[in-house]
Short mmCIF file of C-alpha atoms and ligand atoms in Angstrom, two decimals:
data_model
loop_
_atom_site.label_atom_id
_atom_site.label_comp_id
_atom_site.label_asym_id
_atom_site.label_seq_id
_atom_site.Cartn_x
_atom_site.Cartn_y
_atom_site.Cartn_z
CA MET A 1 20.73 -30.63 -2.18
CA LYS A 2 19.91 -33.76 -3.94
CA ASN A 3 22.34 -36.75 -3.68
CA ILE A 4 22.56 -40.45 -4.68
CA ALA A 5 23.95 -43.05 -2.10
CA VAL A 6 25.72 -45.90 -3.02
CA PHE A 7 26.10 -48.81 -0.38
CA ILE A 8 29.51 -50.70 -1.03
CA ASP A 9 30.78 -54.28 -0.43
CA ILE A 10 34.34 -54.38 1.01
CA LYS A 11 36.39 -57.18 1.59
CA ASN A 12 40.00 -56.90 3.00
CA GLY A 13 39.95 -53.15 2.28
CA GLN A 14 39.07 -53.74 -1.24
CA ILE A 15 35.87 -52.70 -3.03
CA ALA A 16 33.89 -55.73 -4.65
CA GLU A 17 33.93 -56.09 -8.26
CA SER A 18 30.31 -55.67 -8.53
CA SER A 19 30.12 -52.52 -5.96
CA LEU A 20 32.71 -50.75 -8.37
CA ARG A 21 30.21 -51.42 -11.24
CA ALA A 22 27.49 -49.84 -8.96
CA LEU A 23 29.71 -46.76 -8.28
CA GLU A 24 30.74 -46.26 -11.70
CA PHE A 25 27.03 -46.45 -13.07
CA ALA A 26 26.14 -43.78 -10.04
CA SER A 27 28.65 -41.52 -10.90
CA ALA A 28 27.51 -41.30 -14.51
CA TRP A 29 24.05 -41.23 -13.20
CA SER A 30 24.63 -38.87 -10.79
CA ASN A 31 26.13 -36.62 -13.92
CA GLN A 32 23.57 -37.10 -16.25
CA GLN A 33 20.68 -36.36 -14.28
CA GLY A 34 22.01 -33.81 -12.48
CA PHE A 35 22.67 -34.55 -8.87
CA ASP A 36 24.78 -33.04 -6.52
CA GLY A 37 27.07 -36.12 -6.45
CA VAL A 38 27.42 -39.43 -4.94
CA ILE A 39 28.15 -40.45 -1.04
CA VAL A 40 29.46 -43.54 -0.54
CA TYR A 41 28.45 -45.65 2.35
CA GLY A 42 30.46 -48.81 3.34
CA PHE A 43 31.01 -51.07 6.78
CA GLU A 44 34.74 -51.23 6.45
CA LYS A 45 37.57 -49.11 5.89
CA THR A 46 38.30 -49.20 2.27
CA GLN A 47 41.06 -47.52 -0.12
CA LEU A 48 39.94 -44.07 -1.38
CA GLU A 49 41.86 -44.27 -4.80
CA ALA A 50 39.12 -46.63 -6.57
CA LEU A 51 36.74 -43.82 -5.47
CA ASN A 52 39.32 -40.92 -6.65
CA ALA A 53 39.47 -42.19 -10.03
CA LEU A 54 35.55 -41.37 -10.49
CA ASN A 55 33.55 -38.32 -11.09
CA SER A 56 31.00 -36.79 -8.70
CA ILE A 57 31.89 -39.01 -5.46
CA LYS A 58 31.61 -36.48 -2.62
CA GLU A 59 32.18 -38.57 0.46
CA TYR A 60 32.80 -41.85 2.04
CA VAL A 61 30.98 -42.84 5.13
CA GLN A 62 32.12 -45.48 7.27
CA ILE A 63 29.55 -47.12 9.25
CA GLU A 64 30.84 -48.30 12.52
CA VAL A 65 28.77 -51.40 13.82
CA PRO A 66 29.36 -53.02 17.15
CA GLY A 67 26.92 -55.74 16.61
CA LEU A 68 24.46 -56.73 14.69
CA VAL A 69 22.79 -54.38 12.30
CA GLN A 70 18.96 -55.55 11.69
CA ASN A 71 17.57 -53.48 14.48
CA SER A 72 15.18 -50.35 14.02
CA GLN A 73 16.78 -48.76 16.91
CA VAL A 74 20.52 -49.05 15.14
CA LEU A 75 19.11 -48.32 11.86
CA ALA A 76 17.57 -45.07 13.12
CA VAL A 77 21.06 -43.33 13.47
CA LEU A 78 21.76 -44.27 9.57
CA LEU A 79 18.43 -42.88 8.49
CA SER A 80 19.02 -39.61 10.15
CA HIS A 81 22.40 -39.71 8.35
CA ILE A 82 20.65 -40.36 4.93
CA GLN A 83 18.14 -37.79 5.75
CA GLU A 84 20.67 -34.76 6.41
CA LYS A 85 22.84 -35.79 3.02
CA GLY A 86 19.52 -35.20 1.08
CA ILE A 87 19.65 -38.46 -0.31
CA SER A 88 16.79 -39.33 -2.78
CA GLN A 89 18.09 -42.56 -4.36
CA ILE A 90 19.67 -45.33 -2.88
CA LEU A 91 21.68 -47.90 -5.03
CA TYR A 92 23.31 -51.30 -3.74
CA VAL A 93 24.52 -54.50 -4.88
CA LYS A 94 21.95 -57.54 -3.64
CA SER A 95 23.60 -58.68 -0.44
CA LEU A 96 21.90 -60.32 2.87
CA LEU A 97 22.94 -57.44 5.08
CA MET A 98 21.93 -55.00 2.71
CA ASP A 99 18.86 -56.43 1.78
CA SER A 100 17.44 -56.12 5.44
CA VAL A 101 19.21 -52.45 5.80
CA ALA A 102 17.16 -51.42 2.69
CA ALA A 103 14.11 -52.88 3.56
CA TYR A 104 14.19 -50.59 6.93
CA LEU A 105 15.06 -47.53 5.00
CA SER A 106 12.56 -47.97 2.53
CA GLY A 107 9.69 -48.30 5.14
CA ALA A 108 11.19 -45.54 6.97
CA LEU A 109 11.67 -43.09 4.12
CA ALA A 110 8.92 -44.13 1.99
CA PHE A 111 11.07 -44.80 -0.84
CA PRO A 112 9.80 -48.02 -3.08
CA LEU A 113 12.52 -50.67 -3.05
CA ILE A 114 13.28 -52.13 -6.44
CA SER A 115 14.91 -55.38 -6.01
CA ASN A 116 17.40 -57.49 -8.75
CA VAL A 117 17.62 -54.42 -11.25
CA LYS A 118 19.58 -55.34 -14.27
CA GLU A 119 18.80 -51.84 -15.68
CA LEU A 120 17.75 -48.44 -14.96
CA GLU A 121 16.94 -45.65 -17.11
CA LYS A 122 14.91 -42.03 -16.56
CA VAL A 123 11.51 -41.91 -18.17
CA SER A 124 9.36 -38.67 -18.07
CA ASN A 125 7.55 -39.05 -14.72
CA GLY A 126 9.79 -41.58 -13.11
CA ASN A 127 12.35 -44.32 -13.81
CA ARG A 128 12.01 -47.42 -15.68
CA PHE A 129 13.54 -50.58 -13.80
CA THR A 130 14.19 -53.80 -15.77
CA LYS A 131 14.35 -56.73 -13.27
CA SER A 132 15.49 -60.15 -13.29
CA ILE A 133 12.79 -62.39 -12.53
CA PHE A 134 11.96 -65.93 -12.28
CA SER A 135 15.72 -66.73 -11.17
CA GLY A 136 17.02 -64.92 -14.15
CA LYS A 137 14.76 -66.70 -16.82
CA ALA A 138 12.74 -63.66 -17.78
CA ASN A 139 13.13 -59.85 -17.41
CA LEU A 140 10.08 -57.87 -15.96
CA VAL A 141 10.26 -53.87 -17.05
CA THR A 142 8.65 -51.80 -14.48
CA GLU A 143 8.03 -48.00 -14.05
CA VAL A 144 8.04 -46.17 -10.78
CA ALA A 145 6.79 -42.77 -10.56
CA GLY A 146 8.93 -40.14 -8.91
CA ASP A 147 12.61 -40.06 -7.94
CA ASN A 148 12.94 -41.35 -5.05
CA PHE A 149 13.68 -44.96 -4.78
CA ILE A 150 15.98 -47.79 -3.42
CA ALA A 151 17.62 -50.24 -5.91
CA ALA A 152 18.95 -53.38 -5.28
CA PHE A 153 21.37 -54.09 -8.36
CA SER A 154 21.79 -57.61 -9.38
CA LYS A 155 25.39 -59.03 -10.01
CA SER A 156 24.34 -58.88 -13.56
CA PHE A 157 23.58 -55.17 -13.59
CA SER A 158 25.01 -53.50 -16.79
CA SER A 159 24.67 -49.77 -18.10
CA ASN A 160 25.62 -48.09 -21.34
CA LEU A 161 25.92 -45.11 -19.57
CA ALA A 162 29.53 -43.18 -20.51
CA LEU A 163 31.71 -42.54 -17.52
CA PRO A 164 32.00 -39.02 -17.15
CA SER A 165 35.95 -37.81 -17.14
CA GLY A 166 37.31 -36.30 -14.17
CA ASN A 167 38.46 -37.15 -10.76
CA SER A 168 36.88 -36.95 -7.34
CA SER A 169 38.48 -36.14 -3.86
CA PRO A 170 36.02 -37.71 -1.62
CA SER A 171 36.22 -36.43 2.08
CA LEU A 172 36.24 -39.25 4.68
CA SER A 173 33.69 -39.55 7.51
CA SER A 174 32.25 -42.08 9.86
CA ILE A 175 29.27 -42.62 12.08
CA SER A 176 29.16 -45.05 14.66
CA LEU A 177 25.78 -47.27 15.06
CA PRO A 178 24.81 -47.86 18.30
CA LEU A 179 24.91 -51.45 20.23
CA ASN A 180 22.19 -53.66 19.26
CA SER A 181 20.80 -54.48 22.72
CA GLN A 182 18.06 -57.14 21.45
CA SER A 183 20.73 -59.46 20.10
CA THR A 184 24.04 -59.97 19.78
CA ILE A 185 26.49 -61.94 17.90
CA VAL A 186 27.79 -65.13 20.04
CA GLU A 187 30.65 -66.29 17.54
CA ASN A 188 31.61 -65.31 14.06
CA TYR A 189 33.11 -68.20 12.03
CA PRO A 190 34.81 -65.95 8.99
CA LEU A 191 35.58 -68.12 5.83
CA THR A 192 39.10 -67.95 5.29
CA GLY A 193 41.61 -69.15 2.66
CA SER A 194 39.56 -68.93 -0.34
CA ILE A 195 38.33 -66.32 -2.52
CA PRO A 196 34.61 -65.52 -1.93
CA LEU A 197 32.24 -66.68 -4.70
CA PRO A 198 29.88 -64.03 -5.26
CA ASP A 199 32.37 -61.37 -5.97
CA ALA A 200 35.24 -63.85 -7.72
CA ALA A 201 36.09 -62.99 -11.48
CA VAL A 202 36.86 -66.52 -12.24
CA VAL A 203 35.09 -69.28 -10.98
CA VAL A 204 35.63 -73.38 -11.57
CA GLY A 205 32.72 -75.51 -10.84
CA GLY A 206 32.43 -79.54 -10.55
CA GLY A 207 29.37 -81.70 -10.86
CA ARG A 208 28.50 -84.94 -10.15
CA GLY A 209 30.75 -85.69 -13.34
CA LEU A 210 33.70 -85.46 -11.00
CA LYS A 211 32.29 -88.82 -9.69
CA ASP A 212 34.11 -88.64 -5.97
CA PRO A 213 35.21 -85.95 -3.70
CA SER A 214 38.53 -86.92 -3.92
CA ASN A 215 38.90 -85.86 -7.61
CA TRP A 216 37.97 -82.50 -6.55
CA VAL A 217 41.88 -81.86 -6.33
CA MET A 218 41.67 -81.30 -10.42
CA VAL A 219 39.16 -78.57 -9.64
CA GLU A 220 41.18 -77.06 -6.89
CA ASP A 221 44.55 -76.99 -9.04
CA LEU A 222 42.73 -75.38 -12.12
CA ALA A 223 41.22 -72.70 -9.85
CA LYS A 224 44.69 -72.03 -8.12
CA GLU A 225 46.20 -71.69 -11.13
CA LEU A 226 43.64 -68.95 -12.64
CA GLY A 227 43.45 -67.41 -9.26
CA ALA A 228 39.58 -68.48 -9.22
CA ALA A 229 37.14 -69.52 -6.50
CA THR A 230 35.60 -72.85 -6.50
CA ALA A 231 31.99 -74.06 -6.89
CA CYS A 232 29.68 -76.80 -7.10
CA SER A 233 26.10 -78.30 -8.35
CA LYS A 234 23.52 -78.75 -5.65
CA PRO A 235 23.84 -82.51 -5.83
CA VAL A 236 27.49 -82.15 -5.14
CA SER A 237 27.12 -80.34 -1.68
CA ASP A 238 24.21 -82.45 -0.55
CA LEU A 239 26.46 -85.28 -0.98
CA ASN A 240 28.76 -83.71 1.10
CA TRP A 241 31.46 -83.81 -1.31
CA ARG A 242 32.08 -79.74 -1.24
CA PRO A 243 31.05 -77.27 1.54
CA HIS A 244 27.28 -75.91 1.36
CA HIS A 245 28.55 -72.22 0.59
CA GLU A 246 30.23 -73.64 -2.57
CA HIS A 247 26.70 -74.58 -4.18
CA VAL A 248 25.55 -72.27 -6.74
CA GLY A 249 22.19 -71.98 -8.55
CA GLN A 250 18.57 -71.18 -7.87
CA THR A 251 18.97 -72.42 -4.51
CA GLY A 252 22.43 -71.43 -3.89
CA VAL A 253 24.50 -68.72 -4.47
CA LYS A 254 24.52 -66.44 -7.71
CA ILE A 255 27.54 -65.99 -9.41
CA ALA A 256 28.47 -63.18 -12.24
CA PRO A 257 32.37 -63.82 -12.81
CA LYS A 258 34.00 -62.76 -16.27
CA LEU A 259 34.91 -66.51 -16.51
CA TYR A 260 33.00 -69.56 -15.18
CA ILE A 261 34.23 -73.21 -16.47
CA ALA A 262 31.77 -75.69 -15.42
CA CYS A 263 33.41 -79.18 -15.28
CA GLY A 264 31.01 -82.54 -15.34
CA ILE A 265 27.79 -80.35 -14.72
CA SER A 266 24.78 -81.37 -17.04
CA GLY A 267 23.43 -77.69 -17.05
CA ALA A 268 20.11 -78.23 -15.11
CA ILE A 269 17.71 -75.19 -15.22
CA GLN A 270 18.28 -74.68 -11.56
CA HIS A 271 22.04 -74.66 -11.86
CA LEU A 272 21.81 -72.20 -14.62
CA ALA A 273 19.68 -69.77 -12.62
CA GLY A 274 22.62 -69.21 -10.36
CA VAL A 275 25.39 -68.64 -13.10
CA ASN A 276 23.80 -66.99 -16.10
CA GLY A 277 25.21 -63.88 -14.86
CA SER A 278 28.79 -65.09 -16.07
CA ARG A 279 30.07 -63.01 -18.69
CA LYS A 280 31.70 -66.05 -20.58
CA ILE A 281 30.76 -69.81 -20.05
CA VAL A 282 33.27 -72.84 -20.88
CA VAL A 283 31.67 -76.17 -20.50
CA ILE A 284 33.31 -79.47 -20.39
CA ASN A 285 31.14 -82.11 -20.52
CA ASN A 286 31.67 -85.90 -22.06
CA ASP A 287 27.92 -85.79 -23.17
CA PRO A 288 27.55 -83.90 -26.60
CA GLU A 289 23.81 -83.32 -25.59
CA ALA A 290 24.56 -82.02 -22.19
CA PRO A 291 21.85 -79.03 -21.91
CA PHE A 292 24.77 -76.65 -20.36
CA PHE A 293 26.23 -76.77 -24.17
CA LYS A 294 23.35 -74.58 -25.10
CA HIS A 295 24.48 -71.62 -22.92
CA ALA A 296 28.15 -72.17 -23.45
CA ASP A 297 30.32 -69.61 -25.10
CA TYR A 298 33.10 -72.35 -25.52
CA GLY A 299 32.12 -76.13 -24.97
CA ILE A 300 34.56 -79.09 -24.81
CA VAL A 301 32.86 -82.46 -25.39
CA GLY A 302 35.28 -84.76 -23.50
CA ASP A 303 36.30 -86.60 -20.25
CA VAL A 304 37.20 -84.22 -17.37
CA PHE A 305 39.45 -86.54 -16.31
CA ASP A 306 41.56 -86.24 -19.57
CA VAL A 307 40.40 -82.50 -20.26
CA LEU A 308 41.29 -80.73 -17.25
CA PRO A 309 44.97 -82.34 -16.07
CA ARG A 310 45.79 -81.25 -20.08
CA LEU A 311 44.49 -77.77 -19.37
CA LEU A 312 46.25 -77.28 -16.16
CA ASN A 313 49.37 -78.29 -18.15
CA LYS A 314 48.89 -76.01 -20.86
CA LEU A 315 48.55 -72.82 -18.16
CA LYS A 316 51.28 -74.03 -16.14
CA SER A 317 53.42 -74.00 -19.47
CA HIS A 318 52.38 -70.64 -20.40
C1 LIG B 9 13.79 -76.96 -6.12
C2 LIG B 9 15.20 -77.63 -7.05
C3 LIG B 9 16.30 -76.79 -6.57
C4 LIG B 9 17.48 -76.82 -7.30
N1 LIG B 9 18.72 -76.06 -6.91
C5 LIG B 9 19.61 -76.30 -7.51
C6 LIG B 9 20.52 -75.44 -7.23
O1 LIG B 9 20.71 -74.24 -7.19
N2 LIG B 9 21.86 -75.69 -7.98
C7 LIG B 9 22.13 -76.76 -8.78
O2 LIG B 9 23.46 -77.06 -9.25
N3 LIG B 9 20.92 -77.76 -8.75
C8 LIG B 9 19.84 -77.66 -8.26
N4 LIG B 9 19.33 -78.45 -8.63
C9 LIG B 9 19.32 -79.76 -8.95
C10 LIG B 9 19.13 -79.66 -10.36
O3 LIG B 9 18.08 -80.02 -11.14
C11 LIG B 9 19.95 -80.73 -11.28
O4 LIG B 9 20.03 -82.15 -10.35
C12 LIG B 9 21.77 -80.56 -10.65
O5 LIG B 9 22.16 -79.09 -10.93
C13 LIG B 9 22.74 -81.36 -11.38
O6 LIG B 9 23.76 -81.83 -10.83
P1 LIG B 9 25.36 -81.89 -11.97
O7 LIG B 9 25.14 -81.39 -13.03
O8 LIG B 9 26.29 -82.06 -10.78
O9 LIG B 9 24.89 -83.70 -11.94
P2 LIG B 9 24.18 -84.62 -12.87
O10 LIG B 9 22.92 -84.05 -13.57
O11 LIG B 9 24.22 -85.75 -12.58
O12 LIG B 9 25.09 -84.34 -14.31
C14 LIG B 9 26.45 -84.71 -14.61
C15 LIG B 9 27.09 -84.14 -15.76
O13 LIG B 9 28.33 -84.62 -15.77
C16 LIG B 9 28.73 -85.25 -16.74
N5 LIG B 9 29.80 -86.21 -16.72
C17 LIG B 9 29.80 -87.36 -16.49
N6 LIG B 9 31.00 -87.99 -16.30
C18 LIG B 9 31.83 -87.11 -16.86
C19 LIG B 9 33.23 -86.82 -17.20
N7 LIG B 9 33.94 -87.96 -16.96
N8 LIG B 9 33.77 -86.14 -17.94
C20 LIG B 9 32.88 -84.83 -18.18
N9 LIG B 9 31.48 -84.75 -17.95
C21 LIG B 9 31.02 -86.03 -17.50
C22 LIG B 9 27.48 -86.12 -17.45
O14 LIG B 9 27.36 -86.07 -18.81
C23 LIG B 9 26.04 -85.04 -17.12
O15 LIG B 9 26.07 -83.90 -17.77
C24 LIG B 9 17.57 -78.16 -7.96
C25 LIG B 9 16.36 -78.81 -7.98
C26 LIG B 9 15.21 -78.58 -7.84
C27 LIG B 9 14.30 -79.70 -7.80
#
């Protein structure tokens, strides 16, 4: 028995876009490398339709956690499950929770943990990983001997493997992890009412060029019209114009949307480090020399106070 495990991120029952890409890769990889199949783990209930549509998915295991996961006693139960299932490769998309789970599993299973993986391919005596380093400014290609590993995919992970045709009918099971006796959750503040930034398909970001927090209504209106999440540059959150969880960049959230619209943001290297996984970047800036234009797919040289209302009107009229 030789299986791959994929840990997926689920929000409100929906599998996150980046996890879906990891699942598609696992399905193709399992087929190509002759694995028995893919076992999917998640911390919430999910719709199985997305899994049914993929080849080689054997099982969805819902992990029930009554408290905090980060504890070796709690994770020992997950470890036994993984060992029983004959799992030799573990894949996930980087997240705070999974990074700590993976660190434990890597030590306990003696599987090397490779982080920030952008590409993965088989080589004769092991596997080759292309990793994103220096906040996305360079790639490092590393080869790991053997076929046991844990790979933490970066949000910009991509693969040319063709998706195998055919469906799956995965079975559904669950495991309950014990209560963490060392630390407890005192209070939980879920963020509601907004689209989570790390997994948003469209993001509208604003920088100091917006001049004042009251002008953010333009960014919010555009985001609402596009079904997008809102983001900002670091100085904007430092000035408390916007909440810190919206700050993207080297020291903030890393995003990889299909479309990122940057309004009044200069495009400093530290900002780019968090947004260079975006598939298409639109930059609106009144300075034609703004560095962001060099990284844009589409650039609008103009005043945000003129461009944004016109863009919004245009979208509303369609
Ligand atoms: C260690 C370190 C870590 C950092 N981490 C981050 C990070 O994670 N994320 C991050 O964002 N920054 C980070 N920074 C800060 C970064 O270097 C830049 O200072 C910051 O990104 C600039 O923010 P900004 O583009 O909003 O502001 P500015 O640099 O002030 O740029 C504002 C832009 O708006 C344009 N503009 C002005 N008025 C208008 C208008 N009316 N219409 C259209 N355009 C207009 C200007 O031409 C300018 O390009 C970090 C810095 C350091 C030293």
